[in-house]
Coordinates of N, CA and C in Angstrom, one line a residue:
M1 N -78.4 18.2 -67.1 CA -77.8 17.9 -65.3 C -77.0 16.7 -65.6
S2 N -76.8 15.7 -66.4 CA -76.2 14.4 -66.3 C -75.2 14.5 -67.0
S3 N -75.1 15.3 -67.7 CA -73.6 15.7 -68.5 C -72.8 16.8 -67.6
H4 N -73.2 17.5 -66.9 CA -72.8 18.3 -66.1 C -71.9 17.6 -64.9
N5 N -72.9 16.4 -64.4 CA -72.0 15.4 -63.5 C -71.0 14.7 -64.5
N6 N -70.8 14.5 -65.4 CA -70.1 13.4 -65.7 C -68.8 14.3 -66.2
S7 N -69.2 15.6 -66.4 CA -67.8 17.1 -66.7 C -67.0 16.8 -65.3
S8 N -67.6 17.0 -64.6 CA -67.2 17.4 -63.2 C -66.4 15.8 -62.6
S9 N -66.8 15.0 -62.9 CA -66.0 13.7 -62.4 C -64.9 13.7 -63.1
A10 N -64.8 14.1 -64.9 CA -63.9 13.9 -65.1 C -62.6 14.8 -65.1
N11 N -63.1 16.2 -64.5 CA -62.3 17.0 -64.2 C -62.0 16.9 -62.4
D12 N -62.2 16.1 -62.0 CA -61.8 15.7 -60.4 C -60.3 15.6 -60.4
P13 N -59.7 17.0 -59.3 CA -58.2 16.6 -59.0 C -57.7 15.7 -58.2
R14 N -58.4 15.4 -57.7 CA -58.0 14.1 -56.7 C -57.6 13.1 -57.8
Q15 N -56.8 12.0 -56.9 CA -56.2 10.7 -57.9 C -56.3 9.3 -56.9
P16 N -57.1 8.4 -57.1 CA -57.8 7.7 -56.4 C -56.3 6.9 -56.0
S17 N -56.1 6.8 -57.2 CA -54.4 5.8 -57.1 C -53.3 6.0 -56.1
A18 N -53.3 7.5 -56.2 CA -51.9 8.1 -54.9 C -53.2 7.9 -53.5
A19 N -54.1 7.4 -53.4 CA -54.5 6.9 -52.2 C -53.8 6.1 -51.2
K20 N -54.0 6.2 -49.7 CA -53.1 5.6 -49.0 C -54.0 5.2 -47.8
P21 N -54.0 4.2 -47.4 CA -55.1 3.8 -46.0 C -54.3 4.4 -44.6
Y22 N -54.9 4.6 -43.9 CA -54.5 5.0 -42.9 C -53.8 4.0 -41.8
V23 N -52.5 4.4 -41.4 CA -51.8 3.4 -40.4 C -51.9 4.4 -39.2
A24 N -52.0 3.9 -37.9 CA -52.2 4.9 -36.6 C -50.9 4.5 -36.4
P25 N -50.5 5.8 -36.2 CA -48.8 5.7 -35.6 C -48.5 4.8 -33.9
M26 N -47.2 4.3 -34.1 CA -47.1 3.8 -33.0 C -46.6 4.2 -31.4
I27 N -47.5 3.9 -30.7 CA -47.9 4.6 -29.4 C -46.6 3.7 -28.3
S28 N -45.9 4.2 -27.6 CA -45.2 2.9 -26.6 C -46.1 3.1 -25.3
P29 N -46.3 1.8 -24.6 CA -47.3 1.7 -23.6 C -47.1 2.9 -22.3
Q30 N -45.7 3.3 -22.4 CA -45.7 4.6 -21.2 C -46.4 5.9 -21.7
D31 N -46.3 6.3 -22.9 CA -47.2 7.1 -23.3 C -48.7 7.1 -23.7
L32 N -49.1 5.8 -23.2 CA -51.0 5.9 -23.3 C -51.5 6.6 -22.2
P33 N -52.9 7.0 -22.5 CA -53.0 8.4 -21.2 C -53.6 7.1 -20.4
V34 N -54.1 7.4 -19.2 CA -54.4 6.4 -17.9 C -55.9 6.4 -18.6
D35 N -55.9 4.8 -17.6 CA -57.4 4.2 -17.8 C -58.0 5.0 -16.5
Y36 N -59.0 6.0 -17.0 CA -59.3 6.5 -15.8 C -60.6 5.6 -15.0
A37 N -61.3 4.7 -16.3 CA -62.6 3.7 -15.6 C -61.8 2.3 -14.9
G38 N -60.3 2.0 -15.5 CA -60.1 1.0 -14.5 C -59.9 1.6 -13.3
F39 N -59.0 2.6 -13.4 CA -58.9 2.9 -11.6 C -59.9 3.2 -10.9
I40 N -61.4 4.0 -11.1 CA -62.6 3.7 -10.4 C -63.5 2.6 -10.3
A41 N -63.0 2.1 -11.4 CA -63.7 0.3 -11.3 C -62.6 -0.5 -9.7
V42 N -61.4 -0.1 -9.5 CA -60.8 -0.8 -8.3 C -61.1 -0.5 -7.1
V43 N -61.4 1.2 -7.4 CA -61.5 2.2 -6.2 C -63.1 1.8 -5.7
F44 N -63.8 1.6 -6.3 CA -65.3 1.1 -6.0 C -65.7 -0.4 -5.7
G45 N -65.1 -1.2 -6.7 CA -64.9 -2.4 -5.9 C -64.2 -3.2 -4.6
V46 N -63.2 -2.4 -4.3 CA -62.6 -2.2 -2.8 C -63.5 -1.7 -1.7
A47 N -64.1 -0.6 -1.9 CA -65.2 0.1 -1.5 C -66.4 -0.6 -1.2
G48 N -66.7 -1.4 -2.0 CA -68.2 -2.6 -2.2 C -67.8 -3.6 -1.0
V49 N -66.4 -3.8 -1.1 CA -66.0 -5.5 -0.4 C -66.1 -4.7 1.0
M50 N -65.2 -3.6 1.3 CA -64.5 -3.5 2.5 C -66.2 -2.9 3.6
F51 N -66.7 -2.0 2.7 CA -67.8 -1.4 3.4 C -69.5 -1.8 3.2
R52 N -69.4 -3.3 2.4 CA -70.7 -3.6 2.0 C -71.6 -3.1 1.0
Y53 N -71.0 -1.9 0.4 CA -72.4 -1.0 -0.1 C -72.3 -1.9 -1.7
K54 N -73.5 -2.1 -1.8 CA -74.1 -2.6 -2.9 C -73.5 -1.8 -4.2
L55 N -74.2 -0.3 -3.7 CA -73.9 0.6 -5.4 C -72.6 0.7 -5.8
C56 N -71.2 0.5 -4.9 CA -70.4 0.5 -5.2 C -69.8 -0.8 -5.9
S57 N -70.2 -1.9 -5.7 CA -70.2 -2.9 -6.0 C -70.8 -2.9 -7.7
W58 N -71.8 -2.6 -7.7 CA -72.2 -2.6 -9.1 C -71.9 -1.4 -10.3
L59 N -71.4 -0.6 -9.6 CA -70.8 1.0 -10.4 C -69.4 0.2 -10.6
A60 N -68.7 -0.7 -10.1 CA -67.5 -1.1 -10.2 C -67.9 -2.5 -11.7
I61 N -68.6 -2.8 -11.4 CA -68.9 -3.7 -12.6 C -69.2 -3.1 -14.4
I62 N -69.6 -1.8 -13.8 CA -70.0 -1.1 -14.9 C -69.2 -0.5 -15.2
F63 N -68.4 -0.3 -14.9 CA -66.8 0.7 -14.9 C -66.0 -0.2 -15.4
C64 N -65.5 -1.9 -15.1 CA -65.0 -2.5 -15.8 C -65.4 -2.9 -17.1
A65 N -66.4 -2.8 -17.3 CA -67.1 -3.1 -18.5 C -66.6 -1.9 -19.5
Q66 N -67.0 -0.9 -19.1 CA -66.1 0.4 -20.1 C -64.8 0.3 -19.8
S67 N -63.9 -0.1 -18.9 CA -62.3 -0.3 -18.9 C -62.2 -1.0 -19.9
L68 N -63.0 -2.7 -20.2 CA -62.7 -3.6 -20.9 C -63.3 -3.0 -22.5
A69 N -63.8 -2.0 -22.9 CA -64.3 -2.0 -24.1 C -63.5 -1.0 -24.6
N70 N -62.6 -0.1 -23.6 CA -61.8 0.8 -23.8 C -60.1 0.4 -23.7
M71 N -60.1 -0.5 -23.9 CA -58.7 -1.3 -23.8 C -57.6 -1.2 -24.7
R72 N -56.5 -0.6 -24.3 CA -55.4 -0.2 -25.4 C -54.3 -0.8 -25.6
N73 N -53.6 -1.0 -23.9 CA -52.6 -2.0 -23.4 C -53.4 -3.3 -22.8
V74 N -53.1 -4.3 -23.8 CA -54.3 -5.8 -23.1 C -53.4 -6.3 -21.9
E75 N -51.7 -6.0 -22.0 CA -51.1 -6.8 -21.2 C -51.7 -5.9 -19.5
N76 N -51.1 -4.6 -19.4 CA -51.4 -4.3 -18.2 C -53.0 -3.9 -17.7
D77 N -53.8 -3.3 -19.1 CA -55.3 -2.8 -18.4 C -56.1 -4.6 -18.2
L78 N -55.6 -5.6 -18.8 CA -56.4 -6.6 -18.4 C -56.3 -7.3 -17.3
K79 N -54.6 -6.6 -16.5 CA -54.5 -7.2 -15.0 C -56.0 -6.6 -14.3
Q80 N -55.5 -4.9 -14.4 CA -56.1 -4.0 -13.5 C -57.9 -4.3 -13.5
I81 N -58.3 -5.1 -15.2 CA -59.7 -4.9 -15.1 C -60.0 -6.5 -14.5
S82 N -58.8 -7.3 -14.5 CA -59.7 -8.8 -13.8 C -59.5 -8.3 -12.2
M83 N -58.4 -7.5 -11.9 CA -58.4 -7.5 -10.2 C -59.9 -6.6 -9.6
A84 N -60.2 -5.2 -10.8 CA -61.3 -4.9 -10.0 C -62.4 -5.2 -10.5
T85 N -62.8 -6.7 -11.2 CA -63.7 -7.6 -11.7 C -64.0 -8.6 -10.1
M86 N -62.8 -8.9 -9.7 CA -62.7 -9.7 -8.5 C -63.2 -9.0 -7.7
F87 N -62.8 -7.8 -7.5 CA -63.1 -7.0 -5.9 C -64.6 -6.9 -6.3
A88 N -65.2 -6.5 -7.6 CA -66.6 -6.4 -7.5 C -67.8 -7.5 -7.5
I89 N -66.8 -8.5 -7.6 CA -67.7 -10.0 -8.0 C -68.0 -10.4 -6.4
M90 N -66.4 -10.0 -5.8 CA -66.6 -10.5 -4.0 C -67.6 -10.0 -3.7
G91 N -67.9 -8.6 -3.8 CA -68.6 -7.3 -3.2 C -69.9 -8.0 -3.2
L92 N -70.5 -8.2 -4.5 CA -71.6 -8.7 -4.5 C -72.1 -9.8 -3.8
V93 N -71.1 -11.0 -3.7 CA -71.6 -12.3 -3.8 C -71.4 -11.8 -1.9
T94 N -70.9 -11.1 -1.4 CA -70.8 -10.6 0.8 C -71.7 -9.8 0.5
N95 N -72.1 -8.9 -0.6 CA -73.3 -8.2 -0.1 C -74.6 -9.3 -0.1
Y96 N -74.7 -10.3 -1.4 CA -76.5 -10.9 -1.5 C -76.3 -12.2 -0.6
F97 N -75.6 -12.8 -0.3 CA -75.4 -14.4 -0.5 C -74.5 -14.5 1.6
G98 N -73.5 -13.0 2.2 CA -72.8 -13.2 3.1 C -73.9 -13.1 4.4
P99 N -73.8 -13.5 5.1 CA -74.3 -12.6 6.6 C -74.9 -11.3 6.6
S100 N -76.1 -10.8 6.8 CA -76.8 -9.6 7.0 C -75.5 -8.9 7.8
R101 N -75.8 -7.4 7.4 CA -75.2 -6.0 8.2 C -76.0 -6.2 9.4
P102 N -75.2 -5.9 10.6 CA -75.9 -5.9 11.7 C -76.9 -4.4 11.9
S103 N -77.8 -4.1 12.5 CA -78.8 -2.9 12.6 C -78.2 -2.1 13.2
S104 N -78.5 -1.1 12.9 CA -77.4 0.1 13.4 C -78.7 0.7 15.1
Q105 N -80.0 0.3 14.6 CA -80.9 0.5 16.2 C -80.3 -1.2 17.0
A106 N -80.3 -0.7 18.1 CA -80.2 -1.5 19.6 C -81.3 -2.6 19.2
Q107 N -81.5 -4.0 19.6 CA -82.5 -4.6 19.6 C -83.0 -4.7 21.1
K108 N -84.3 -4.7 21.2 CA -84.5 -4.7 23.2 C -85.6 -6.1 23.2

């Protein structure tokens, strides 16, 4: 069995010396795919601030983290992520530390 392994490795047609490391092709920033997670984070962040929805603010934080993890173009994506993060944090601060929302039932 061991002699069979030695003979197969000696007759291996692959050449390790000819192997080249993979180099990713250069892509212009205009050709990169759209960062949907960053866009959704901005939408949820604005909704969390304007409508005072806690769930929207928390979802904005989650989508900001996802967009940050998958960032491809540092210059443009960082601006969008920072804006979405600020909206999400503002929404959370106003929801948890701001004045309470007026109740929908009239107080008698």
